[in-house]
Amino acid sequence: MSDLHALPSKPEREYCSTSEAAQMLGVSLGTVQQMVENGLLEAWKTAGGHRRIRIGSVEDYLRRRSSGVAAPHPVGVLRILVAEDDRILQRLYAHTFETWNLPIEVRLVESGFDGLLEIGRQQPDLLISDLVMPGLDGFAMISKLRSDPKLEDMDIIVVTGLSQEDIAERGGLPDDVTIYGKPVPFKELKGYIQARLAQFQRRGRAAS
């Protein structure tokens, strides 16, 4: 008779590294550090100064986010939603944002409809959107968003392959929407995001 089932099971890990938590949450290392400092994730430091984050607290945060219960907005963290149906560009956005190591939280969706659902669950500070997408396109999504006064503080950037003439022929976009052409101008996006983060910091100092 085999006694294999008598062997003790391998204990599950209780803690993970900062980079592992960032991968689980789909955010940057800087965002994870901000979340720890703001008490949204439980963590401790090793004798060597490395952060170890309790996996249970990461899973709790993910459950709140997926259940539609709005998670608290981490102080000093910019929430970004990217609406882009091209999988290669999605990966490029995610990889590039990660290399900046800024306090940002990034989510990705593939259509205007998914964008509206995600914004309904958790409003971002900044929406970066393509215009030509399957189903509900960027024009319809942005029109819907700008008709809602509760979302008037949300910045919108469009990154598109359409020309100004093409956009005008399709009805145009609201005046407060910033428009960039493709390929994705990451240098300009980084400057825009850094400026928004600086505004967050000034507001935080003024409130303290």
Coordinates of C-alpha atoms in Angstrom, one line a residue:
M1 CA 0.0 0.0 0.0
S2 CA 1.4 3.4 -1.0
D3 CA 1.9 6.0 1.7
L4 CA 2.3 8.9 -0.7
H5 CA -0.8 10.6 0.6
A6 CA 0.7 10.6 4.0
L7 CA 3.4 13.0 2.9
P8 CA 2.8 16.6 4.1
S9 CA 1.7 19.0 1.4
K10 CA 4.0 21.8 0.5
P11 CA 2.9 24.9 2.4
E12 CA 1.6 27.7 0.3
R13 CA 3.6 30.9 0.2
E14 CA 2.3 33.7 2.3
Y15 CA 4.4 36.5 1.0
C16 CA 5.6 37.7 -2.5
S17 CA 8.1 40.2 -3.7
T18 CA 7.2 43.7 -4.9
S19 CA 7.7 42.8 -8.5
E20 CA 5.5 39.7 -8.2
A21 CA 2.8 41.8 -6.6
A22 CA 3.1 44.3 -9.4
Q23 CA 2.6 41.5 -12.0
M24 CA -0.4 40.2 -10.1
L25 CA -2.1 43.6 -10.0
G26 CA -1.0 44.8 -13.4
V27 CA 0.6 47.9 -12.0
S28 CA 4.1 49.4 -11.8
L29 CA 6.6 48.8 -9.0
G30 CA 6.2 52.4 -7.9
T31 CA 2.4 51.9 -7.6
V32 CA 2.9 48.9 -5.4
Q33 CA 5.2 50.8 -3.1
Q34 CA 2.6 53.6 -2.9
M35 CA -0.1 51.1 -2.1
V36 CA 2.0 49.6 0.7
E37 CA 2.7 53.1 2.2
N38 CA -1.0 54.0 2.0
G39 CA -2.0 50.8 3.8
L40 CA -3.8 49.2 0.9
L41 CA -1.3 46.2 0.9
E42 CA 0.2 44.5 3.9
A43 CA 4.0 44.2 3.8
W44 CA 7.1 44.0 5.9
K45 CA 10.9 44.4 5.2
T46 CA 13.5 41.7 5.4
A47 CA 16.8 42.3 7.2
G48 CA 18.3 43.1 3.8
G49 CA 15.7 45.9 3.2
H50 CA 13.6 44.0 0.6
R51 CA 9.8 44.3 0.8
R52 CA 7.7 41.2 1.2
I53 CA 4.0 41.7 0.6
R54 CA 1.3 39.4 2.0
I55 CA -0.3 37.6 -0.9
G56 CA -3.7 37.5 0.9
S57 CA -3.8 41.3 0.8
V58 CA -3.1 41.4 -2.9
E59 CA -5.9 38.8 -3.5
D60 CA -8.3 40.9 -1.4
Y61 CA -7.5 44.0 -3.5
L62 CA -8.1 42.0 -6.7
R63 CA -11.4 40.6 -5.4
R64 CA -12.6 44.1 -4.6
R65 CA -11.6 45.4 -8.0
S66 CA -13.2 42.5 -9.9
S67 CA -16.4 42.5 -7.8
G68 CA -17.2 46.1 -8.9
V69 CA -16.6 47.4 -5.4
A70 CA -14.5 50.5 -5.9
A71 CA -11.1 50.1 -4.2
P72 CA -9.8 53.2 -2.3
H73 CA -7.8 55.5 -4.6
P74 CA -4.2 55.2 -3.6
V75 CA -2.9 58.7 -2.6
G76 CA -0.4 60.0 -5.2
V77 CA -1.2 57.2 -7.7
L78 CA -2.5 58.1 -11.1
R79 CA -5.1 55.6 -12.4
I80 CA -4.9 55.0 -16.2
L81 CA -7.3 53.1 -18.4
V82 CA -6.1 52.2 -22.0
A83 CA -8.7 51.3 -24.6
E84 CA -6.9 49.6 -27.5
D85 CA -7.9 46.5 -29.4
D86 CA -4.5 45.8 -30.9
R87 CA -2.8 43.1 -28.7
I88 CA 0.7 44.1 -29.7
L89 CA 0.0 47.8 -28.8
Q90 CA -1.6 46.6 -25.5
R91 CA 1.7 44.8 -24.6
L92 CA 3.7 47.8 -25.7
Y93 CA 1.7 50.1 -23.5
A94 CA 2.0 47.8 -20.5
H95 CA 5.8 47.2 -21.0
T96 CA 6.6 50.9 -21.5
F97 CA 4.6 52.1 -18.5
E98 CA 6.3 49.5 -16.4
T99 CA 9.8 50.7 -17.4
W100 CA 8.9 54.3 -16.2
N101 CA 8.5 53.1 -12.6
L102 CA 6.1 55.9 -11.9
P103 CA 3.2 55.7 -9.3
I104 CA 0.6 54.7 -11.8
E105 CA -2.1 52.0 -12.0
V106 CA -2.8 50.7 -15.5
R107 CA -5.8 48.7 -16.8
L108 CA -6.3 47.6 -20.4
V109 CA -9.6 47.0 -22.3
E110 CA -10.2 46.1 -26.0
S111 CA -13.3 48.1 -26.9
G112 CA -15.4 51.1 -26.0
F113 CA -18.0 48.9 -24.4
D114 CA -15.5 47.3 -22.1
G115 CA -14.1 50.8 -21.4
L116 CA -17.5 52.0 -20.2
L117 CA -18.0 48.9 -18.0
E118 CA -14.5 49.4 -16.5
I119 CA -15.0 53.1 -15.9
G120 CA -18.4 52.3 -14.3
R121 CA -16.6 50.0 -11.8
Q122 CA -13.7 52.3 -11.1
Q123 CA -13.2 55.7 -12.6
P124 CA -9.6 56.4 -13.9
D125 CA -7.9 59.7 -13.7
L126 CA -6.8 59.4 -17.3
L127 CA -8.3 57.5 -20.3
I128 CA -6.0 56.8 -23.3
S129 CA -8.1 55.5 -26.2
D130 CA -8.0 54.4 -29.8
L131 CA -10.9 55.5 -32.0
V132 CA -11.3 52.5 -34.3
M133 CA -12.3 49.5 -32.2
P134 CA -14.8 46.7 -32.6
G135 CA -18.3 47.1 -31.4
L136 CA -18.6 50.4 -29.6
D137 CA -15.8 52.6 -31.0
G138 CA -13.9 55.4 -29.4
F139 CA -16.1 58.1 -30.7
A140 CA -19.2 56.6 -29.2
M141 CA -17.5 55.8 -25.9
I142 CA -16.1 59.3 -25.5
S143 CA -19.4 60.9 -26.4
K144 CA -21.1 58.8 -23.7
L145 CA -18.4 59.7 -21.1
R146 CA -18.5 63.4 -21.8
S147 CA -22.3 63.5 -21.4
D148 CA -21.9 62.4 -17.8
P149 CA -21.1 65.3 -15.4
K150 CA -19.7 62.9 -12.8
L151 CA -16.9 62.1 -15.2
E152 CA -15.9 65.7 -16.2
D153 CA -12.7 65.6 -14.2
M154 CA -11.4 62.5 -16.1
D155 CA -8.8 63.4 -18.7
I156 CA -9.1 61.8 -22.1
I157 CA -6.3 61.3 -24.6
V158 CA -6.9 59.8 -28.0
V159 CA -4.1 58.0 -29.9
T160 CA -5.2 57.2 -33.4
G161 CA -4.2 56.4 -36.9
L162 CA -7.0 58.6 -38.3
S163 CA -6.2 62.0 -39.7
Q164 CA -7.8 65.2 -38.5
E165 CA -10.0 65.2 -41.6
D166 CA -11.1 61.6 -40.9
I167 CA -12.0 62.6 -37.3
A168 CA -14.0 65.6 -38.5
E169 CA -15.9 63.5 -41.0
R170 CA -17.0 61.1 -38.2
G171 CA -18.4 64.0 -36.1
G172 CA -15.2 65.2 -34.4
L173 CA -14.3 65.0 -30.7
P174 CA -15.0 67.2 -27.7
D175 CA -12.6 70.2 -27.5
D176 CA -11.1 69.0 -24.2
V177 CA -9.8 65.7 -25.7
T178 CA -6.1 65.7 -26.5
I179 CA -5.4 64.0 -29.8
Y180 CA -2.1 62.2 -30.8
G181 CA -1.3 60.3 -34.0
K182 CA 0.1 56.8 -34.1
P183 CA 2.7 55.4 -33.6
V184 CA 2.1 55.9 -29.9
P185 CA 4.0 59.0 -28.7
F186 CA 5.3 57.6 -25.4
K187 CA 7.6 60.6 -24.8
E188 CA 4.6 63.0 -24.9
L189 CA 2.5 60.6 -22.8
K190 CA 5.2 60.4 -20.2
G191 CA 5.4 64.1 -19.9
Y192 CA 1.6 64.4 -19.6
I193 CA 1.5 61.8 -16.9
Q194 CA 4.4 63.3 -15.0
A195 CA 2.6 66.7 -15.1
R196 CA -0.6 65.1 -13.7
L197 CA 1.4 63.4 -10.9
A198 CA 2.9 66.8 -10.0
Q199 CA -0.6 68.2 -9.7
F200 CA -1.5 65.3 -7.3
Q201 CA 1.6 66.1 -5.2
R202 CA 0.7 69.8 -5.0
R203 CA -2.9 69.0 -4.0
G204 CA -1.6 66.6 -1.4
R205 CA 0.7 69.3 0.1
A206 CA -2.1 71.9 0.1
A207 CA -4.5 69.5 1.9
S208 CA -2.0 68.6 4.6

